[in-house]
mmCIF file of C-alpha atoms in Angstrom:
data_model
loop_
_atom_site.group_PDB
_atom_site.id
_atom_site.type_symbol
_atom_site.label_atom_id
_atom_site.label_comp_id
_atom_site.label_asym_id
_atom_site.label_seq_id
_atom_site.Cartn_x
_atom_site.Cartn_y
_atom_site.Cartn_z
ATOM 1 C CA MET A 1 11.037 6.604 -12.980
ATOM 2 C CA PRO A 2 13.861 5.924 -9.909
ATOM 3 C CA LEU A 3 12.229 3.636 -6.777
ATOM 4 C CA THR A 4 13.231 5.263 -3.857
ATOM 5 C CA ALA A 5 14.108 2.430 -0.334
ATOM 6 C CA LEU A 6 12.155 2.735 2.888
ATOM 7 C CA THR A 7 12.684 -0.063 5.726
ATOM 8 C CA GLY A 8 10.990 -0.852 8.738
ATOM 9 C CA THR A 9 9.340 -3.038 11.555
ATOM 10 C CA SER A 10 5.779 -3.339 11.328
ATOM 11 C CA ARG A 11 2.557 -5.256 10.843
ATOM 12 C CA VAL A 12 2.038 -6.554 7.576
ATOM 13 C CA THR A 13 -1.032 -8.137 6.445
ATOM 14 C CA VAL A 14 -0.066 -9.809 2.958
ATOM 15 C CA PHE A 15 -3.754 -10.619 0.008
ATOM 16 C CA PRO A 16 -4.313 -11.612 -2.994
ATOM 17 C CA LEU A 17 -5.199 -9.035 -5.116
ATOM 18 C CA GLU A 18 -6.046 -10.724 -8.104
ATOM 19 C CA ASN A 19 -3.419 -12.148 -9.715
ATOM 20 C CA LEU A 20 -1.226 -9.743 -7.655
ATOM 21 C CA THR A 21 -0.114 -10.860 -3.542
ATOM 22 C CA VAL A 22 -0.043 -7.251 -2.473
ATOM 23 C CA ALA A 23 1.758 -6.857 1.215
ATOM 24 C CA TYR A 24 0.000 -3.789 3.380
ATOM 25 C CA THR A 25 1.320 -1.961 6.587
ATOM 26 C CA THR A 26 1.718 2.059 7.856
ATOM 27 C CA GLN A 27 4.121 4.554 9.237
ATOM 28 C CA SER A 28 3.797 7.358 11.181
ATOM 29 C CA THR A 29 4.528 10.713 10.383
ATOM 30 C CA ASP A 30 5.382 11.580 14.124
ATOM 31 C CA ARG A 31 5.920 9.575 17.694
ATOM 32 C CA ARG A 32 2.382 8.995 18.098
ATOM 33 C CA GLY A 33 2.183 6.246 15.819
ATOM 34 C CA LEU A 34 -0.782 6.239 13.855
ATOM 35 C CA GLY A 35 -0.655 5.260 10.962
ATOM 36 C CA ASP A 36 -0.693 7.827 8.413
ATOM 37 C CA ILE A 37 0.620 7.091 6.014
ATOM 38 C CA ALA A 38 -0.240 3.878 4.398
ATOM 39 C CA LEU A 39 2.694 1.592 2.098
ATOM 40 C CA VAL A 40 0.546 -0.768 -0.432
ATOM 41 C CA THR A 41 2.820 -2.691 -2.416
ATOM 42 C CA VAL A 42 3.227 -6.358 -4.642
ATOM 43 C CA VAL A 43 5.244 -8.786 -3.896
ATOM 44 C CA ASP A 44 7.343 -9.277 -6.666
ATOM 45 C CA ALA A 45 10.387 -8.628 -7.110
ATOM 46 C CA GLN A 46 10.122 -6.706 -10.182
ATOM 47 C CA SER A 47 7.560 -4.894 -10.127
ATOM 48 C CA ASP A 48 7.412 -1.081 -8.946
ATOM 49 C CA GLY A 49 3.555 -0.874 -7.837
ATOM 50 C CA GLU A 50 1.837 0.724 -11.283
ATOM 51 C CA GLU A 51 0.031 -2.494 -11.459
ATOM 52 C CA LEU A 52 -2.028 -2.281 -7.997
ATOM 53 C CA TRP A 53 -3.028 1.997 -10.077
ATOM 54 C CA LYS A 54 -4.093 -0.374 -12.803
ATOM 55 C CA LEU A 55 -6.434 -2.501 -10.986
ATOM 56 C CA ALA A 56 -8.352 0.583 -10.004
ATOM 57 C CA ALA A 57 -8.999 1.684 -13.518
ATOM 58 C CA GLU A 58 -9.203 -1.515 -14.867
ATOM 59 C CA LEU A 59 -11.306 -3.236 -11.656
ATOM 60 C CA GLY A 60 -12.829 0.083 -9.710
ATOM 61 C CA GLY A 61 -13.483 1.599 -12.958
ATOM 62 C CA ARG A 62 -11.298 4.718 -10.505
ATOM 63 C CA THR A 63 -9.696 7.909 -13.340
ATOM 64 C CA ALA A 64 -9.225 10.088 -11.118
ATOM 65 C CA ASP A 65 -5.220 9.919 -9.224
ATOM 66 C CA GLN A 66 -7.390 10.620 -6.043
ATOM 67 C CA ASP A 67 -10.453 8.196 -6.704
ATOM 68 C CA ARG A 68 -7.461 5.144 -7.142
ATOM 69 C CA ALA A 69 -5.974 6.014 -4.141
ATOM 70 C CA ARG A 70 -9.178 5.327 -2.310
ATOM 71 C CA TRP A 71 -10.059 1.872 -4.086
ATOM 72 C CA ILE A 72 -6.150 0.859 -3.837
ATOM 73 C CA LEU A 73 -6.802 1.304 0.254
ATOM 74 C CA THR A 74 -10.427 0.447 0.476
ATOM 75 C CA GLN A 75 -8.896 -3.135 -0.802
ATOM 76 C CA ALA A 76 -5.295 -3.430 1.907
ATOM 77 C CA SER A 77 -7.989 -1.602 4.771
ATOM 78 C CA ARG A 78 -10.296 -4.241 3.448
ATOM 79 C CA ALA A 79 -7.799 -7.340 3.581
ATOM 80 C CA ARG A 80 -6.923 -6.190 7.274
ATOM 81 C CA MET A 81 -10.279 -6.588 9.069
ATOM 82 C CA VAL A 82 -10.882 -9.629 7.077
ATOM 83 C CA ASN A 83 -8.283 -10.454 7.991
ATOM 84 C CA ALA A 84 -8.553 -13.671 7.126
ATOM 85 C CA TYR A 85 -4.751 -13.530 5.435
ATOM 86 C CA THR A 86 -1.802 -13.425 6.666
ATOM 87 C CA ASN A 87 -1.037 -10.809 9.359
ATOM 88 C CA LEU A 88 2.864 -10.719 10.137
ATOM 89 C CA SER A 89 2.666 -8.994 13.398
ATOM 90 C CA ASP A 90 6.388 -7.711 12.941
ATOM 91 C CA ALA A 91 7.767 -8.058 10.048
ATOM 92 C CA SER A 92 11.126 -5.924 9.553
ATOM 93 C CA TRP A 93 11.184 -5.080 5.591
ATOM 94 C CA LYS A 94 12.478 -3.332 2.212
ATOM 95 C CA ALA A 95 10.367 -1.488 0.333
ATOM 96 C CA HIS A 96 11.132 -0.035 -3.030
ATOM 97 C CA VAL A 97 8.667 3.483 -2.833
ATOM 98 C CA ARG A 98 7.267 4.641 -6.905
ATOM 99 C CA ARG A 99 4.221 6.773 -5.845
ATOM 100 C CA ARG A 100 4.101 9.096 -2.509
ATOM 101 C CA PHE A 101 0.434 10.214 -3.423
ATOM 102 C CA GLU A 102 -1.071 12.425 -0.917
ATOM 103 C CA LEU A 103 -5.201 11.966 0.084
ATOM 104 C CA ASP A 104 -6.950 15.717 -0.421
ATOM 105 C CA ALA A 105 -8.542 14.367 2.877
ATOM 106 C CA LEU A 106 -8.553 11.578 5.607
ATOM 107 C CA PHE A 107 -9.223 8.573 3.828
ATOM 108 C CA ALA A 108 -8.688 4.657 6.191
ATOM 109 C CA ASN A 109 -7.125 7.282 8.787
ATOM 110 C CA HIS A 110 -4.440 7.694 6.019
ATOM 111 C CA ASP A 111 -3.453 10.939 4.460
ATOM 112 C CA VAL A 112 -0.319 9.403 2.636
ATOM 113 C CA LEU A 113 -0.376 6.317 -0.190
ATOM 114 C CA MET A 114 2.489 4.932 -1.074
ATOM 115 C CA THR A 115 3.051 2.644 -3.435
ATOM 116 C CA GLY A 116 6.089 0.292 -4.906
ATOM 117 C CA ARG A 117 7.492 -3.175 -4.054
ATOM 118 C CA ILE A 118 8.521 -4.987 -1.259
ATOM 119 C CA ASP A 119 11.296 -7.424 -0.897
ATOM 120 C CA PRO A 120 9.835 -11.029 -0.998
ATOM 121 C CA GLY A 121 12.348 -12.453 0.698
ATOM 122 C CA VAL A 122 11.743 -10.994 3.981
ATOM 123 C CA LEU A 123 8.094 -11.353 4.086
#
């Protein structure tokens, strides 16, 4: 499956998750800047982000995609709230999105979860 390139400048939280380094940022669907789209990516030039979905099944015990998406969002939101990891306030980045998943209800202030990889050179 081809990856969709996406670029932006935003706050990025970088945190460890098992054997992965993960980056979390948000995008907005309109000018209000609500951050309703979550972008959770693996910091690795070879990844496609599917590792996140596998971890949600293995560690989170989740099998349904809605539940796995919520588990991924919970890990990212927790890392940002704890503020114990790297927070880049105005980072320019380039991501490669493999999955765009629409949640059935608002979760952690997000309607959409996108996963993939983010280029490590920009972080």
